[in-house]
Amino acid sequence: MGGASGARAGGAAGVRIWPVGSLLRAIADSLEARFNPVAVQGEISGFSRAASGHCYFSLKDDQGQIRCAMFRRAASLLDFAPRDGQMVELRGRLGVYDARGELQLVVESMRQAGQGSLFEQFLKLKARLEAEGLFDSSRKRPLPVMPRAIGVVTSLGAAALHDVVTALQRRAPHIPVIIYPASVQGGQAAGELREALAKAGQRNEIDVLLLVRGGGAMEDLWAFNDEQLARAIVASPMPVVSGVGHETDFTIADFCADMRAPTPTAAAELSVQPQAVWLNVLGSVLSRLQNGVDRQLQSCNQRLDMAVSRFSRPSHFVTRQQARLAAHAQDLQHATRTASVRFAGSLEALEAKFPKAVADALQQQVGRLDNAQLRLDLLNPALVLRRGYAWLTDIEGLAITNASQTHIGQAVRATLVDGEVDLTVSAPRLI
């Protein structure tokens, strides 16, 4: 036996003979020394998760594949759900699975291919738009209860379009569906998506817009992380429902949309009530309307029956009307007599008060006349002249009230109580 490896020499050529387990351990040691730790990129195939929480799958590309095992502790740190066909980047250690003698990669971490730089861009843009308020729930609009038409923005060749149209046809075949085609992957996709949203807003022919795409890796969904597309969603005149990828996929469009659906089919189901719901509502309204009409007809029939019963014997009706007329005539006569008596009493009272009222009024007027005469006498210029005053005017009869109005030799006229005197000014003197 030779060495720690457990190998022994033998044979004519001196070829070392290894026990299987020793050879596998030696290979594992060589892999550890030469490759580990190792990072590798490829496509997931045959993914499964055991009840223990361990995950098993193969990682492949066009040139080969390798078996992988990801134990429960590492699998619990995943932030996405791995699935077949997904491109991923793995970090781990190469080794040999002794029980089968197979090369195996024990995975210590996994992320979606290209997620490193793309995910950082995603987080930065998300933080900036969130700070601007583009994700605020207060600005998001409720979906219309009964849209006149539904718009769908997606690729004409996408499976998501078939899923959405099928769901809408099943759920609400009476509502028109209008397609606004756009690429959903590639460098030109973001621009075409923005143009489709703008076209839907300009046409104003729908009440809710579905922005949908099937699942894929982050780079496949990257068009839905475009900043200008996010702003176009916020500026859309109609509510937007985002149904991009699978339930575990999130894009900037999901956060900006008025409602986020986990899948395209779910977006279709959220956008419209099933036709059966409205048929039930119409049935309920019809039932209530019929009940109301029946009650109204019953009431009218009862009134008609009462009218027929009254007019079935016209003589009774005429007798009742004559009695009512007689009662009204008696009331009118009584009211007339009462008003006549009340008017006669009022007239007598007025006749008794009239002479005194006339005398009082006459005496009041005489008193007022005497007062007016006294005031008029007090204003009579003759009373002033009797006290020795004179009224002085020039020859034309204009009143002279100031000495400055006279001059030497001027002829003036003085009016006294019993006549007039013509005078001549000899010397005016001012006080």
CSV table of C-alpha atoms in Angstrom, one decimal:
chain,number,residue,atom,x,y,z
A,1,MET,CA,0.0,0.0,0.0
A,2,GLY,CA,1.3,3.4,-0.8
A,3,GLY,CA,1.0,6.8,0.8
A,4,ALA,CA,-1.8,8.6,2.6
A,5,SER,CA,-4.0,8.4,-0.5
A,6,GLY,CA,-4.4,4.7,-0.1
A,7,ALA,CA,-3.1,4.0,-3.6
A,8,ARG,CA,-0.8,1.1,-4.4
A,9,ALA,CA,1.5,0.3,-7.2
A,10,GLY,CA,0.8,-2.7,-9.4
A,11,GLY,CA,0.9,-4.1,-12.9
A,12,ALA,CA,3.7,-4.4,-15.4
A,13,ALA,CA,3.8,-0.7,-16.2
A,14,GLY,CA,3.7,0.4,-12.6
A,15,VAL,CA,0.3,2.2,-12.9
A,16,ARG,CA,-1.0,3.2,-9.6
A,17,ILE,CA,-4.2,1.5,-8.5
A,18,TRP,CA,-6.6,3.8,-6.6
A,19,PRO,CA,-9.5,2.8,-4.4
A,20,VAL,CA,-12.6,4.5,-5.7
A,21,GLY,CA,-13.2,6.6,-2.5
A,22,SER,CA,-9.5,7.7,-2.4
A,23,LEU,CA,-9.6,8.7,-6.1
A,24,LEU,CA,-12.7,10.8,-5.6
A,25,ARG,CA,-11.2,12.5,-2.6
A,26,ALA,CA,-8.0,13.2,-4.5
A,27,ILE,CA,-10.0,14.7,-7.4
A,28,ALA,CA,-12.0,16.8,-4.9
A,29,ASP,CA,-8.8,18.1,-3.3
A,30,SER,CA,-7.5,19.0,-6.8
A,31,LEU,CA,-10.6,20.9,-7.6
A,32,GLU,CA,-10.5,22.7,-4.3
A,33,ALA,CA,-6.9,23.8,-4.8
A,34,ARG,CA,-7.3,24.8,-8.4
A,35,PHE,CA,-10.8,26.3,-8.8
A,36,ASN,CA,-12.5,27.1,-5.5
A,37,PRO,CA,-14.2,29.4,-4.8
A,38,VAL,CA,-15.8,29.6,-8.3
A,39,ALA,CA,-18.4,31.8,-10.0
A,40,VAL,CA,-20.3,30.6,-13.0
A,41,GLN,CA,-23.2,31.8,-15.2
A,42,GLY,CA,-25.7,29.7,-17.0
A,43,GLU,CA,-29.4,28.6,-17.4
A,44,ILE,CA,-31.3,26.8,-14.7
A,45,SER,CA,-32.6,23.4,-15.7
A,46,GLY,CA,-34.6,20.8,-13.7
A,47,PHE,CA,-35.0,23.0,-10.6
A,48,SER,CA,-36.6,21.3,-7.6
A,49,ARG,CA,-36.9,22.1,-3.9
A,50,ALA,CA,-36.9,19.2,-1.4
A,51,ALA,CA,-39.0,19.1,1.7
A,52,SER,CA,-35.9,19.7,3.7
A,53,GLY,CA,-35.4,23.1,2.0
A,54,HIS,CA,-32.4,22.0,-0.1
A,55,CYS,CA,-32.5,22.9,-3.8
A,56,TYR,CA,-31.2,20.7,-6.7
A,57,PHE,CA,-30.8,21.7,-10.3
A,58,SER,CA,-28.5,21.7,-13.3
A,59,LEU,CA,-26.7,24.8,-14.7
A,60,LYS,CA,-26.2,24.6,-18.4
A,61,ASP,CA,-25.3,26.5,-21.5
A,62,ASP,CA,-24.7,25.5,-25.2
A,63,GLN,CA,-21.5,23.6,-24.4
A,64,GLY,CA,-22.4,21.6,-21.3
A,65,GLN,CA,-24.0,21.4,-17.9
A,66,ILE,CA,-23.1,20.8,-14.2
A,67,ARG,CA,-25.1,19.4,-11.3
A,68,CYS,CA,-25.7,21.9,-8.5
A,69,ALA,CA,-26.9,21.7,-4.9
A,70,MET,CA,-28.0,24.6,-2.8
A,71,PHE,CA,-28.6,23.8,0.8
A,72,ARG,CA,-31.3,25.2,3.0
A,73,ARG,CA,-29.3,27.9,4.7
A,74,ALA,CA,-28.2,29.4,1.4
A,75,ALA,CA,-31.6,28.9,-0.3
A,76,SER,CA,-33.3,30.8,2.6
A,77,LEU,CA,-31.3,33.9,1.6
A,78,LEU,CA,-32.7,34.1,-2.0
A,79,ASP,CA,-34.7,37.2,-2.9
A,80,PHE,CA,-36.4,35.7,-5.9
A,81,ALA,CA,-37.9,32.3,-6.9
A,82,PRO,CA,-35.5,30.4,-9.3
A,83,ARG,CA,-37.2,28.7,-12.2
A,84,ASP,CA,-36.2,26.7,-15.2
A,85,GLY,CA,-34.9,28.7,-18.1
A,86,GLN,CA,-33.7,31.6,-15.9
A,87,MET,CA,-30.2,32.9,-16.4
A,88,VAL,CA,-28.4,33.2,-13.1
A,89,GLU,CA,-24.9,33.8,-11.6
A,90,LEU,CA,-23.8,31.3,-9.0
A,91,ARG,CA,-21.0,31.4,-6.5
A,92,GLY,CA,-19.9,28.3,-4.7
A,93,ARG,CA,-17.4,25.5,-4.4
A,94,LEU,CA,-16.7,22.6,-6.9
A,95,GLY,CA,-16.6,19.2,-5.4
A,96,VAL,CA,-17.4,15.5,-6.0
A,97,TYR,CA,-20.5,13.8,-4.8
A,98,ASP,CA,-19.0,10.6,-3.5
A,99,ALA,CA,-22.2,8.6,-3.5
A,100,ARG,CA,-22.5,8.9,-7.3
A,101,GLY,CA,-19.0,10.0,-8.2
A,102,GLU,CA,-20.5,13.1,-9.9
A,103,LEU,CA,-18.9,16.5,-10.3
A,104,GLN,CA,-21.1,18.9,-8.2
A,105,LEU,CA,-21.2,22.6,-7.5
A,106,VAL,CA,-22.3,23.4,-4.0
A,107,VAL,CA,-24.0,26.8,-4.4
A,108,GLU,CA,-23.4,29.4,-1.7
A,109,SER,CA,-25.2,32.4,-3.4
A,110,MET,CA,-27.4,33.0,-6.5
A,111,ARG,CA,-28.5,36.1,-8.3
A,112,GLN,CA,-30.2,36.7,-11.5
A,113,ALA,CA,-27.7,37.2,-14.4
A,114,GLY,CA,-26.8,40.8,-14.9
A,115,GLN,CA,-28.6,41.7,-11.7
A,116,GLY,CA,-25.5,43.3,-10.1
A,117,SER,CA,-25.3,46.6,-12.0
A,118,LEU,CA,-28.9,46.5,-13.2
A,119,PHE,CA,-30.3,46.0,-9.7
A,120,GLU,CA,-28.2,48.9,-8.4
A,121,GLN,CA,-29.7,51.1,-11.1
A,122,PHE,CA,-33.1,49.8,-10.3
A,123,LEU,CA,-32.8,50.7,-6.6
A,124,LYS,CA,-31.4,54.1,-7.3
A,125,LEU,CA,-34.2,55.0,-9.7
A,126,LYS,CA,-36.8,53.6,-7.4
A,127,ALA,CA,-35.5,55.7,-4.5
A,128,ARG,CA,-35.4,58.9,-6.5
A,129,LEU,CA,-38.9,58.5,-8.0
A,130,GLU,CA,-40.3,57.5,-4.6
A,131,ALA,CA,-38.9,60.7,-3.1
A,132,GLU,CA,-40.6,62.7,-5.9
A,133,GLY,CA,-44.0,61.1,-4.9
A,134,LEU,CA,-44.6,59.1,-8.0
A,135,PHE,CA,-45.4,56.0,-5.9
A,136,ASP,CA,-47.7,57.8,-3.4
A,137,SER,CA,-51.0,55.9,-3.0
A,138,SER,CA,-52.8,59.3,-2.6
A,139,ARG,CA,-52.4,60.1,-6.3
A,140,LYS,CA,-53.4,56.7,-7.6
A,141,ARG,CA,-56.8,56.6,-9.2
A,142,PRO,CA,-59.5,53.9,-8.6
A,143,LEU,CA,-60.4,51.7,-11.5
A,144,PRO,CA,-63.8,52.5,-13.2
A,145,VAL,CA,-66.6,50.2,-12.2
A,146,MET,CA,-67.9,49.8,-15.7
A,147,PRO,CA,-65.3,50.8,-18.4
A,148,ARG,CA,-66.6,51.6,-21.8
A,149,ALA,CA,-63.5,49.9,-23.3
A,150,ILE,CA,-60.2,48.4,-22.1
A,151,GLY,CA,-56.8,49.1,-23.7
A,152,VAL,CA,-53.9,46.7,-23.7
A,153,VAL,CA,-50.2,47.7,-24.3
A,154,THR,CA,-48.0,44.7,-25.1
A,155,SER,CA,-46.4,42.9,-28.0
A,156,LEU,CA,-48.7,41.3,-30.6
A,157,GLY,CA,-46.6,38.1,-30.4
A,158,ALA,CA,-46.6,37.9,-26.6
A,159,ALA,CA,-48.3,35.1,-24.8
A,160,ALA,CA,-49.4,37.7,-22.3
A,161,LEU,CA,-51.7,39.2,-25.0
A,162,HIS,CA,-53.4,35.9,-25.5
A,163,ASP,CA,-53.8,35.4,-21.8
A,164,VAL,CA,-55.3,38.9,-21.3
A,165,VAL,CA,-57.7,38.7,-24.2
A,166,THR,CA,-58.9,35.3,-23.2
A,167,ALA,CA,-59.5,36.4,-19.6
A,168,LEU,CA,-61.4,39.5,-20.8
A,169,GLN,CA,-63.4,37.5,-23.3
A,170,ARG,CA,-64.4,35.1,-20.6
A,171,ARG,CA,-65.0,37.7,-17.9
A,172,ALA,CA,-66.7,40.5,-19.8
A,173,PRO,CA,-67.3,39.7,-23.5
A,174,HIS,CA,-69.5,42.8,-23.9
A,175,ILE,CA,-66.6,45.2,-23.3
A,176,PRO,CA,-64.4,46.1,-26.3
A,177,VAL,CA,-60.7,45.5,-26.1
A,178,ILE,CA,-58.3,47.8,-28.0
A,179,ILE,CA,-54.7,46.8,-28.5
A,180,TYR,CA,-51.8,49.3,-28.6
A,181,PRO,CA,-48.9,47.2,-29.9
A,182,ALA,CA,-45.3,47.8,-28.6
A,183,SER,CA,-42.2,45.8,-28.1
A,184,VAL,CA,-41.7,44.6,-24.5
A,185,GLN,CA,-38.1,43.6,-24.7
A,186,GLY,CA,-35.0,45.1,-26.2
A,187,GLY,CA,-33.4,48.6,-26.6
A,188,GLN,CA,-36.4,50.1,-28.5
A,189,ALA,CA,-39.0,48.7,-26.1
A,190,ALA,CA,-39.2,51.6,-23.7
A,191,GLY,CA,-39.7,54.1,-26.4
A,192,GLU,CA,-42.4,52.0,-28.1
A,193,LEU,CA,-44.2,51.5,-24.7
A,194,ARG,CA,-44.2,55.3,-24.1
A,195,GLU,CA,-45.6,55.9,-27.6
A,196,ALA,CA,-48.3,53.4,-27.0
A,197,LEU,CA,-49.3,55.1,-23.8
A,198,ALA,CA,-49.3,58.5,-25.5
A,199,LYS,CA,-51.5,57.1,-28.4
A,200,ALA,CA,-54.0,55.7,-25.9
A,201,GLY,CA,-54.3,59.0,-24.1
A,202,GLN,CA,-54.7,61.0,-27.3
A,203,ARG,CA,-57.4,58.7,-28.8
A,204,ASN,CA,-59.5,58.9,-25.5
A,205,GLU,CA,-61.4,55.7,-26.5
A,206,ILE,CA,-60.8,53.6,-23.3
A,207,ASP,CA,-61.3,54.0,-19.6
A,208,VAL,CA,-58.5,51.7,-18.2
A,209,LEU,CA,-55.2,50.7,-19.7
A,210,LEU,CA,-53.4,47.4,-19.1
A,211,LEU,CA,-49.6,47.3,-19.4
A,212,VAL,CA,-48.6,43.7,-19.5
A,213,ARG,CA,-45.8,41.3,-20.3
A,214,GLY,CA,-44.8,37.7,-19.4
A,215,GLY,CA,-42.0,36.7,-17.0
A,216,GLY,CA,-38.3,36.8,-17.6
A,217,ALA,CA,-35.0,37.8,-16.2
A,218,MET,CA,-34.3,41.3,-15.0
A,219,GLU,CA,-32.7,42.3,-18.3
A,220,ASP,CA,-35.7,41.0,-20.2
A,221,LEU,CA,-38.0,43.2,-18.1
A,222,TRP,CA,-35.6,46.2,-18.1
A,223,ALA,CA,-37.8,48.3,-20.5
A,224,PHE,CA,-40.4,48.5,-17.7
A,225,ASN,CA,-37.7,50.2,-15.4
A,226,ASP,CA,-37.4,53.2,-17.8
A,227,GLU,CA,-37.7,56.5,-16.0
A,228,GLN,CA,-39.6,58.3,-18.9
A,229,LEU,CA,-42.0,55.3,-19.1
A,230,ALA,CA,-42.7,55.7,-15.3
A,231,ARG,CA,-43.5,59.4,-15.8
A,232,ALA,CA,-45.7,58.6,-18.8
A,233,ILE,CA,-47.7,56.1,-16.6
A,234,VAL,CA,-48.2,58.8,-14.0
A,235,ALA,CA,-49.3,61.3,-16.6
A,236,SER,CA,-51.7,59.0,-18.3
A,237,PRO,CA,-55.2,60.4,-18.4
A,238,MET,CA,-56.7,57.0,-17.6
A,239,PRO,CA,-55.8,54.6,-14.8
A,240,VAL,CA,-53.1,52.1,-15.6
A,241,VAL,CA,-52.9,48.5,-14.4
A,242,SER,CA,-49.4,46.9,-14.5
A,243,GLY,CA,-49.2,43.2,-15.0
A,244,VAL,CA,-45.5,42.6,-15.8
A,245,GLY,CA,-43.8,39.2,-15.2
A,246,HIS,CA,-44.7,36.8,-12.5
A,247,GLU,CA,-45.8,37.5,-8.9
A,248,THR,CA,-42.1,37.7,-7.7
A,249,ASP,CA,-41.1,40.2,-10.4
A,250,PHE,CA,-41.2,43.9,-9.6
A,251,THR,CA,-40.5,46.8,-11.9
A,252,ILE,CA,-40.7,50.6,-11.7
A,253,ALA,CA,-43.8,50.5,-13.8
A,254,ASP,CA,-45.5,48.4,-11.0
A,255,PHE,CA,-44.8,51.1,-8.4
A,256,CYS,CA,-46.0,53.9,-10.7
A,257,ALA,CA,-49.2,52.2,-12.0
A,258,ASP,CA,-52.5,52.9,-10.3
A,259,MET,CA,-52.8,49.2,-9.6
A,260,ARG,CA,-50.2,46.4,-9.7
A,261,ALA,CA,-51.3,42.8,-10.7
A,262,PRO,CA,-49.1,39.8,-10.1
A,263,THR,CA,-49.6,38.5,-13.7
A,264,PRO,CA,-51.1,39.6,-17.0
A,265,THR,CA,-54.1,37.4,-16.5
A,266,ALA,CA,-54.6,38.9,-13.0
A,267,ALA,CA,-54.4,42.4,-14.5
A,268,ALA,CA,-57.3,41.5,-16.9
A,269,GLU,CA,-59.3,40.1,-14.0
A,270,LEU,CA,-58.8,43.2,-11.8
A,271,SER,CA,-59.8,45.6,-14.5
A,272,VAL,CA,-63.4,44.5,-15.0
A,273,GLN,CA,-66.2,42.9,-13.1
A,274,PRO,CA,-67.5,39.5,-14.5
A,275,GLN,CA,-70.5,39.8,-16.7
A,276,ALA,CA,-72.4,37.5,-14.4
A,277,VAL,CA,-72.1,40.1,-11.6
A,278,TRP,CA,-73.8,42.7,-13.8
A,279,LEU,CA,-76.4,40.3,-15.0
A,280,ASN,CA,-77.3,39.5,-11.4
A,281,VAL,CA,-77.5,43.2,-10.6
A,282,LEU,CA,-79.8,43.7,-13.7
A,283,GLY,CA,-81.9,40.8,-12.6
A,284,SER,CA,-82.3,42.3,-9.1
A,285,VAL,CA,-83.2,45.7,-10.6
A,286,LEU,CA,-85.7,44.1,-12.9
A,287,SER,CA,-87.3,42.2,-10.0
A,288,ARG,CA,-87.6,45.3,-8.0
A,289,LEU,CA,-89.1,47.2,-10.9
A,290,GLN,CA,-91.6,44.5,-11.5
A,291,ASN,CA,-92.6,44.4,-7.8
A,292,GLY,CA,-93.0,48.2,-7.9
A,293,VAL,CA,-95.2,48.1,-11.0
A,294,ASP,CA,-97.3,45.3,-9.4
A,295,ARG,CA,-97.8,47.4,-6.3
A,296,GLN,CA,-98.7,50.4,-8.3
A,297,LEU,CA,-101.2,48.4,-10.3
A,298,GLN,CA,-102.8,47.0,-7.1
A,299,SER,CA,-103.1,50.4,-5.7
A,300,CYS,CA,-104.8,51.7,-8.9
A,301,ASN,CA,-107.1,48.7,-8.9
A,302,GLN,CA,-108.2,49.4,-5.3
A,303,ARG,CA,-108.9,53.1,-6.1
A,304,LEU,CA,-110.8,52.0,-9.2
A,305,ASP,CA,-112.9,49.6,-7.2
A,306,MET,CA,-113.7,52.3,-4.6
A,307,ALA,CA,-114.7,54.7,-7.4
A,308,VAL,CA,-116.9,52.0,-9.0
A,309,SER,CA,-118.6,51.3,-5.7
A,310,ARG,CA,-119.3,55.0,-5.2
A,311,PHE,CA,-120.8,55.5,-8.7
A,312,SER,CA,-122.7,52.3,-8.8
A,313,ARG,CA,-125.6,54.1,-7.2
A,314,PRO,CA,-125.6,57.7,-8.6
A,315,SER,CA,-128.7,58.8,-6.5
A,316,HIS,CA,-126.7,58.3,-3.3
A,317,PHE,CA,-123.9,60.4,-4.7
A,318,VAL,CA,-126.3,63.2,-5.7
A,319,THR,CA,-127.9,63.1,-2.3
A,320,ARG,CA,-124.6,63.5,-0.5
A,321,GLN,CA,-123.6,66.3,-2.8
A,322,GLN,CA,-127.0,68.1,-2.2
A,323,ALA,CA,-126.5,67.7,1.6
A,324,ARG,CA,-123.0,69.2,1.3
A,325,LEU,CA,-124.4,72.1,-0.8
A,326,ALA,CA,-127.1,72.8,1.7
A,327,ALA,CA,-124.6,72.9,4.5
A,328,HIS,CA,-122.4,75.3,2.6
A,329,ALA,CA,-125.4,77.6,1.9
A,330,GLN,CA,-126.4,77.6,5.6
A,331,ASP,CA,-122.8,78.5,6.6
A,332,LEU,CA,-122.8,81.3,4.0
A,333,GLN,CA,-126.1,82.8,5.3
A,334,HIS,CA,-124.8,82.7,8.9
A,335,ALA,CA,-121.5,84.3,7.9
A,336,THR,CA,-123.4,87.0,6.0
A,337,ARG,CA,-125.7,87.8,9.0
A,338,THR,CA,-122.8,87.9,11.4
A,339,ALA,CA,-120.8,90.2,9.1
A,340,SER,CA,-123.8,92.5,8.7
A,341,VAL,CA,-124.4,92.8,12.5
A,342,ARG,CA,-120.7,93.5,13.0
A,343,PHE,CA,-120.7,96.2,10.3
A,344,ALA,CA,-123.8,97.8,11.7
A,345,GLY,CA,-122.3,98.0,15.2
A,346,SER,CA,-119.1,99.5,13.8
A,347,LEU,CA,-121.2,102.1,11.9
A,348,GLU,CA,-123.1,103.2,15.0
A,349,ALA,CA,-119.9,103.6,16.9
A,350,LEU,CA,-118.5,105.8,14.1
A,351,GLU,CA,-121.6,107.9,14.1
A,352,ALA,CA,-121.3,108.5,17.8
A,353,LYS,CA,-117.7,109.5,17.6
A,354,PHE,CA,-118.0,111.7,14.5
A,355,PRO,CA,-119.3,115.0,15.9
A,356,LYS,CA,-116.7,115.1,18.7
A,357,ALA,CA,-113.9,114.1,16.2
A,358,VAL,CA,-115.0,116.9,13.9
A,359,ALA,CA,-115.1,119.5,16.7
A,360,ASP,CA,-111.7,118.4,18.0
A,361,ALA,CA,-110.2,118.7,14.6
A,362,LEU,CA,-111.8,122.1,14.0
A,363,GLN,CA,-110.5,123.4,17.3
A,364,GLN,CA,-107.1,122.1,16.5
A,365,GLN,CA,-107.0,123.8,13.2
A,366,VAL,CA,-108.2,127.1,14.7
A,367,GLY,CA,-105.4,126.9,17.2
A,368,ARG,CA,-102.9,126.4,14.5
A,369,LEU,CA,-104.3,129.4,12.5
A,370,ASP,CA,-104.0,131.6,15.6
A,371,ASN,CA,-100.4,130.6,16.0
A,372,ALA,CA,-99.7,131.3,12.4
A,373,GLN,CA,-101.3,134.8,12.6
A,374,LEU,CA,-99.3,135.7,15.7
A,375,ARG,CA,-96.1,134.6,13.9
A,376,LEU,CA,-97.0,136.6,10.8
A,377,ASP,CA,-97.8,139.7,12.9
A,378,LEU,CA,-94.4,139.5,14.5
A,379,LEU,CA,-92.8,139.5,11.1
A,380,ASN,CA,-94.8,142.6,9.9
A,381,PRO,CA,-92.4,145.6,9.2
A,382,ALA,CA,-95.0,148.0,10.3
A,383,LEU,CA,-94.5,147.0,13.9
A,384,VAL,CA,-90.8,147.9,13.6
A,385,LEU,CA,-91.7,151.3,12.1
A,386,ARG,CA,-94.1,152.1,15.0
A,387,ARG,CA,-91.1,151.9,17.3
A,388,GLY,CA,-89.5,154.9,15.6
A,389,TYR,CA,-87.5,153.1,12.9
A,390,ALA,CA,-87.5,154.1,9.2
A,391,TRP,CA,-87.0,152.1,6.0
A,392,LEU,CA,-84.4,153.9,3.9
A,393,THR,CA,-84.1,153.5,0.1
A,394,ASP,CA,-82.7,155.4,-2.9
A,395,ILE,CA,-84.8,157.0,-5.5
A,396,GLU,CA,-85.1,153.7,-7.4
A,397,GLY,CA,-86.4,152.0,-4.3
A,398,LEU,CA,-83.3,149.9,-3.5
A,399,ALA,CA,-82.8,149.4,0.2
A,400,ILE,CA,-80.0,151.3,1.9
A,401,THR,CA,-78.6,149.3,4.9
A,402,ASN,CA,-75.1,150.7,5.2
A,403,ALA,CA,-73.7,154.3,5.4
A,404,SER,CA,-71.1,153.3,2.8
A,405,GLN,CA,-74.0,153.0,0.3
A,406,THR,CA,-74.6,156.8,0.4
A,407,HIS,CA,-72.7,160.0,-0.7
A,408,ILE,CA,-73.1,163.7,-0.2
A,409,GLY,CA,-76.0,165.2,-2.1
A,410,GLN,CA,-77.6,161.9,-2.7
A,411,ALA,CA,-81.4,161.9,-2.7
A,412,VAL,CA,-82.9,159.2,-0.4
A,413,ARG,CA,-86.4,158.3,0.8
A,414,ALA,CA,-87.4,157.3,4.3
A,415,THR,CA,-90.5,155.3,4.9
A,416,LEU,CA,-92.1,156.0,8.3
A,417,VAL,CA,-95.2,154.4,9.9
A,418,ASP,CA,-97.5,157.0,8.5
A,419,GLY,CA,-95.8,158.0,5.2
A,420,GLU,CA,-92.7,158.8,3.3
A,421,VAL,CA,-90.1,161.6,3.5
A,422,ASP,CA,-87.6,162.6,0.7
A,423,LEU,CA,-84.2,163.5,2.1
A,424,THR,CA,-80.7,164.6,0.9
A,425,VAL,CA,-77.5,163.3,2.3
A,426,SER,CA,-75.4,166.1,3.7
A,427,ALA,CA,-72.5,164.2,5.3
A,428,PRO,CA,-72.4,160.3,5.6
A,429,ARG,CA,-70.5,159.2,8.8
A,430,LEU,CA,-69.2,155.6,9.2
A,431,ILE,CA,-69.1,154.0,12.6
